[in-house]
Coordinates of C-alpha atoms in Angstrom, one line a residue:
X1 CA 47.4 15.6 23.5
X2 CA 47.9 12.3 25.9
X3 CA 51.5 11.1 26.8
X4 CA 50.4 8.6 24.4
X5 CA 50.4 9.9 21.5
X6 CA 53.2 11.8 22.0
X7 CA 55.1 9.3 22.1
X8 CA 54.0 6.6 19.4
X9 CA 54.3 10.0 17.2
X10 CA 58.1 10.6 18.0
X11 CA 58.2 6.7 16.9
X12 CA 56.5 6.7 13.9
X13 CA 58.8 10.3 13.3
X14 CA 61.7 8.3 14.2
X15 CA 60.1 5.2 11.8
X16 CA 60.0 7.6 9.2
X17 CA 63.4 9.0 9.6
X18 CA 65.5 5.2 9.7
X19 CA 63.6 4.0 6.0
X20 CA 64.7 7.0 3.9
X21 CA 67.7 7.4 5.8
X22 CA 68.5 4.0 4.4
X23 CA 67.3 4.0 1.3
X24 CA 69.7 3.1 -1.1
X25 CA 70.2 0.7 -4.0
X26 CA 73.2 -1.4 -3.3
X27 CA 76.8 -1.4 -5.8
X28 CA 77.0 -4.3 -7.4
X29 CA 74.2 -6.5 -5.7
X30 CA 71.9 -8.5 -8.8
X31 CA 69.1 -6.8 -9.8
X32 CA 66.9 -9.2 -7.7
X33 CA 68.1 -7.3 -5.0
X34 CA 68.6 -3.7 -6.3
X35 CA 65.5 -2.2 -3.8
X36 CA 67.8 -3.8 -0.1
X37 CA 67.4 -1.0 2.1
X38 CA 69.6 -0.6 4.9
X39 CA 72.3 -2.1 4.1
X40 CA 75.6 0.5 3.4
X41 CA 75.2 2.6 7.0
X42 CA 76.3 -1.8 8.5
X43 CA 79.3 -2.6 5.1
X44 CA 82.5 -0.8 5.8
X45 CA 85.1 -1.1 3.5
X46 CA 87.3 -2.8 6.2
X47 CA 86.1 -4.0 9.5
X48 CA 86.8 -0.5 12.4
X49 CA 84.7 -1.6 15.3
X50 CA 87.5 -2.0 17.9
X51 CA 88.3 -5.8 18.7
X52 CA 90.3 -8.1 17.6
X53 CA 88.2 -9.7 13.6
X54 CA 89.6 -13.3 13.3
X55 CA 91.2 -13.4 10.1
X56 CA 92.8 -16.0 8.9
X57 CA 96.0 -15.9 7.5
X58 CA 94.9 -17.3 4.3
X59 CA 91.8 -15.2 3.7
X60 CA 93.6 -11.5 3.6
X61 CA 90.6 -8.6 4.0
X62 CA 91.0 -7.4 -0.3
X63 CA 88.8 -4.2 -1.9
X64 CA 88.9 -6.5 -4.4
X65 CA 87.8 -9.9 -2.0
X66 CA 84.7 -7.4 -0.3
X67 CA 83.1 -6.5 -3.7
X68 CA 82.9 -10.3 -5.7
X69 CA 81.6 -12.0 -2.1
X70 CA 78.8 -9.0 -2.2
X71 CA 78.1 -9.9 -5.0
X72 CA 77.8 -13.3 -4.3
X73 CA 75.9 -12.8 -0.8
X74 CA 72.8 -11.1 -2.9
X75 CA 72.9 -13.6 -5.9
X76 CA 70.2 -16.0 -6.0
X77 CA 71.9 -18.4 -8.5
X78 CA 73.7 -19.7 -5.4
X79 CA 70.8 -21.6 -5.1
X80 CA 69.1 -24.1 -7.2
X81 CA 67.1 -22.1 -8.6
X82 CA 63.2 -23.7 -8.5
X83 CA 59.2 -22.9 -9.6
X84 CA 57.8 -20.7 -7.1
X85 CA 53.4 -19.6 -8.2
X86 CA 54.9 -20.0 -11.7
X87 CA 58.3 -17.9 -11.3
X88 CA 61.8 -19.6 -11.3
X89 CA 63.7 -18.4 -9.1
X90 CA 66.2 -18.9 -7.0
X91 CA 67.6 -18.3 -2.7
X92 CA 70.3 -16.2 -1.3
X93 CA 72.1 -15.4 1.4
X94 CA 70.8 -12.2 1.6
X95 CA 67.0 -14.1 1.8
X96 CA 67.2 -14.9 4.9
X97 CA 69.9 -12.8 6.4
X98 CA 67.9 -9.4 4.5
X99 CA 69.9 -6.1 4.9
X100 CA 65.9 -4.9 5.6
X101 CA 66.7 -6.9 8.7
X102 CA 69.8 -6.4 10.4
X103 CA 70.8 -9.3 8.8
X104 CA 68.2 -11.5 9.2
X105 CA 65.0 -12.9 9.2
X106 CA 61.8 -11.4 10.5
X107 CA 60.4 -15.7 10.5
X108 CA 60.8 -18.8 12.6
X109 CA 62.5 -20.5 9.8
X110 CA 63.2 -19.1 6.8
X111 CA 62.4 -21.2 3.5
X112 CA 64.8 -22.4 1.6
X113 CA 64.4 -24.2 -2.2
X114 CA 60.8 -25.3 -3.2
X115 CA 59.5 -23.9 0.6
X116 CA 61.5 -26.4 2.9
X117 CA 62.1 -25.9 6.1
X118 CA 64.6 -26.1 9.0
X119 CA 64.6 -26.3 12.7
X120 CA 67.6 -23.5 12.8
X121 CA 66.1 -19.0 12.0
X122 CA 69.1 -17.4 10.9
X123 CA 70.9 -15.0 13.3
X124 CA 71.5 -11.3 12.4
X125 CA 75.4 -11.4 10.9
X126 CA 76.1 -7.6 12.3
X127 CA 79.9 -7.3 14.2
X128 CA 79.6 -11.7 13.5
X129 CA 83.1 -10.9 12.8
X130 CA 84.2 -11.2 16.4
X131 CA 82.0 -14.5 17.0
X132 CA 84.9 -17.5 18.3
X133 CA 82.2 -20.5 16.4
X134 CA 79.4 -19.9 14.7
X135 CA 75.5 -21.3 13.8
X136 CA 73.9 -22.1 16.7
X137 CA 75.4 -25.7 17.9
X138 CA 78.9 -23.6 17.1
X139 CA 80.1 -27.0 15.4
X140 CA 81.7 -24.3 12.7
X141 CA 84.8 -22.8 14.0
X142 CA 85.5 -20.2 11.0
X143 CA 83.9 -17.9 8.3
X144 CA 84.9 -19.5 6.2
X145 CA 83.9 -22.7 7.2
X146 CA 80.7 -21.6 7.8
X147 CA 80.1 -19.8 4.5
X148 CA 80.2 -23.0 3.1
X149 CA 76.9 -25.1 4.9
X150 CA 73.8 -23.2 3.2
X151 CA 75.4 -23.4 0.4
X152 CA 75.3 -28.0 0.5
X153 CA 72.4 -28.0 2.9
X154 CA 69.9 -29.7 1.3
X155 CA 67.2 -27.4 1.9
X156 CA 68.7 -24.5 2.7
X157 CA 70.5 -23.7 -1.0
X158 CA 70.3 -27.7 -2.5
X159 CA 72.8 -27.8 -4.3
X160 CA 75.1 -30.9 -3.7
X161 CA 78.8 -31.5 -4.3
X162 CA 80.0 -34.9 -5.6
X163 CA 83.4 -33.1 -6.6
X164 CA 85.7 -31.4 -4.0
X165 CA 85.6 -28.5 -2.5
X166 CA 88.0 -26.2 -3.7
X167 CA 88.7 -28.4 -6.9
X168 CA 88.1 -26.6 -10.6
X169 CA 85.2 -27.6 -12.4
X170 CA 85.1 -27.1 -16.4
X171 CA 81.9 -25.5 -16.4
X172 CA 81.9 -24.4 -19.5
X173 CA 81.4 -28.2 -20.4
X174 CA 77.9 -30.7 -19.6
X175 CA 79.1 -31.9 -16.1
X176 CA 77.3 -34.1 -14.2
X177 CA 74.2 -34.0 -12.4
X178 CA 76.4 -33.0 -8.5
X179 CA 79.0 -31.9 -9.6
X180 CA 79.8 -27.7 -8.4
X181 CA 80.3 -27.3 -12.0
X182 CA 76.8 -26.8 -12.7
X183 CA 76.7 -23.7 -9.7
X184 CA 79.6 -22.7 -11.5
X185 CA 77.7 -22.9 -14.7
X186 CA 75.0 -21.0 -13.3
X187 CA 76.5 -18.7 -11.7
X188 CA 78.7 -17.8 -15.2
X189 CA 75.2 -17.8 -17.4
X190 CA 73.1 -15.5 -15.0
X191 CA 75.5 -13.1 -14.3
X192 CA 78.2 -13.4 -17.4
X193 CA 79.1 -9.5 -17.5
X194 CA 80.3 -9.2 -14.0
X195 CA 82.0 -12.5 -12.5
X196 CA 85.2 -13.3 -15.3
X197 CA 85.8 -9.6 -14.0
X198 CA 84.7 -10.1 -10.1
X199 CA 86.6 -13.6 -9.6
X200 CA 90.2 -11.8 -11.8
X201 CA 90.0 -8.2 -9.4
X202 CA 90.3 -11.1 -6.4
X203 CA 91.8 -13.5 -7.1
X204 CA 93.9 -12.3 -10.5
X205 CA 91.8 -15.7 -12.7
X206 CA 88.5 -16.1 -13.9
X207 CA 87.4 -18.8 -12.2
X208 CA 85.4 -20.1 -9.7
X209 CA 86.0 -22.2 -7.4
X210 CA 83.7 -23.2 -3.6
X211 CA 87.2 -22.6 -1.8
X212 CA 87.4 -19.2 -4.4
X213 CA 83.5 -18.1 -3.6
X214 CA 83.4 -19.8 0.4
X215 CA 86.5 -16.6 1.1
X216 CA 85.1 -14.0 -0.8
X217 CA 81.6 -14.2 1.9
X218 CA 83.4 -14.6 4.0
X219 CA 85.1 -11.2 3.4
X220 CA 82.2 -9.9 2.6
X221 CA 80.2 -10.8 5.7
X222 CA 83.4 -9.6 8.6
X223 CA 82.6 -5.9 6.6
X224 CA 79.1 -6.0 8.1
X225 CA 79.4 -4.0 11.4
X226 CA 77.9 -2.0 13.3
X227 CA 79.1 1.1 15.1
X228 CA 78.8 4.8 17.2
X229 CA 75.4 2.6 19.3
X230 CA 74.9 4.6 23.1
X231 CA 75.9 0.9 24.1
X232 CA 79.4 1.3 21.8
X233 CA 80.3 3.9 23.5
X234 CA 79.8 2.4 26.2
X235 CA 81.4 -0.8 25.7
X236 CA 83.8 1.2 24.7
X237 CA 83.9 2.6 27.9
X238 CA 84.6 -0.2 29.4
X239 CA 87.4 -2.9 26.7
X240 CA 89.1 -0.5 25.4
X241 CA 90.5 3.3 24.6
X242 CA 88.4 6.2 25.4
X243 CA 84.1 5.0 25.1
X244 CA 81.4 7.4 27.7
X245 CA 80.8 6.5 30.0
X246 CA 77.2 8.4 31.1
X247 CA 76.0 7.2 27.1
X248 CA 74.2 5.0 28.5
X249 CA 71.2 4.8 31.5
X250 CA 71.8 4.1 34.5
X251 CA 68.8 1.4 34.3
X252 CA 70.4 -0.1 30.9
X253 CA 73.6 -0.3 33.5
X254 CA 71.5 -3.1 35.4
X255 CA 70.8 -4.8 33.0
X256 CA 73.9 -4.8 31.5
X257 CA 74.3 -6.4 34.2
X258 CA 71.6 -8.3 34.4
X259 CA 72.3 -9.7 31.1
X260 CA 76.1 -11.1 31.3
X261 CA 75.7 -12.2 34.9
X262 CA 75.9 -16.1 34.6
X263 CA 74.2 -16.6 37.8
X264 CA 70.6 -14.9 36.9
X265 CA 69.2 -13.6 33.6
X266 CA 72.8 -15.4 31.5
X267 CA 71.1 -14.0 28.7
X268 CA 75.2 -13.3 26.6
X269 CA 75.6 -17.4 26.5
X270 CA 73.9 -17.6 23.6
X271 CA 74.3 -13.4 22.4
X272 CA 77.7 -12.8 22.4

C-alpha cells in the first residue's frame, strides 16, 4: 500500500468518525430541520471561550432567550413562504448558515425566497459573537442589528414591514400585507404549541415583537462557539492564561505569522 493510499484511507476514516459524532438531532428545532447535524458540537449554553464577547446591557444572555432564538433560527416561516417544486416552503437562518457546513454555506451566493440571490456569500457564524462589526462591509455593529437585516432583505427572507421595528402587532387579526403582524401570525400559526411557551419563558408574556425576535436570535448566535482545537490552545498561550505553545507545528506558526502580517498576506483583515 502506498503512502498516498494510506493517507486517503485515514482521511476517509476521519470523515466517517466526524459524521458519526455529529449525527445528533437538535432539540426544539422545527421538524423541517430535524436532521441537522453538527450544531450540538459547537453550541454552548453560555459562551465560555476566552476573550470578551460583546453582549449589550439591554440583552443579557439567558437560557430561555437562547432556546427561543434557537427555535427561530431553524424556523423556515421566518422567511416569506413561496412555492418550490410544487410545495410551499420558506427560508430560515439555517438555510444559509447550515450547521452541517459550520454555520455557513457551500455556494458562492445562497438562494433566498423564490430562488432569488443577492451578491454576498453567507459567512460562518462560529465565534462571530466576538466580532466588532458584522456583514462584509461592517455596516452593523452588534448582533441584534445584523439579525434584523436578512429578515427584511427583499431577496433573502423577504419581509417588508411598514410598522416600526419593536412594536407589537395583533397577529390574530387580519393585518395589512406589509405589517409585522403578518410575520407574527405566520410564526404562531405554524408552531402554536411551541412559541407561546418559549416567549413566556423568555420575556414573561406570550407576545411577539421584532425587538424580541432579533434579541433572541442574537442570544442563540452568540452560543455558536468553537473550542478545544490545536489553534485554540496556541492562541490561549499567546493571549490568555494557560494554553500550549507546542499545540501547533512550527510550520503552522509561520503560516499564522504570515496570516496576520499586514505587510504581506494580511489575511486577518477579513478573517479576524
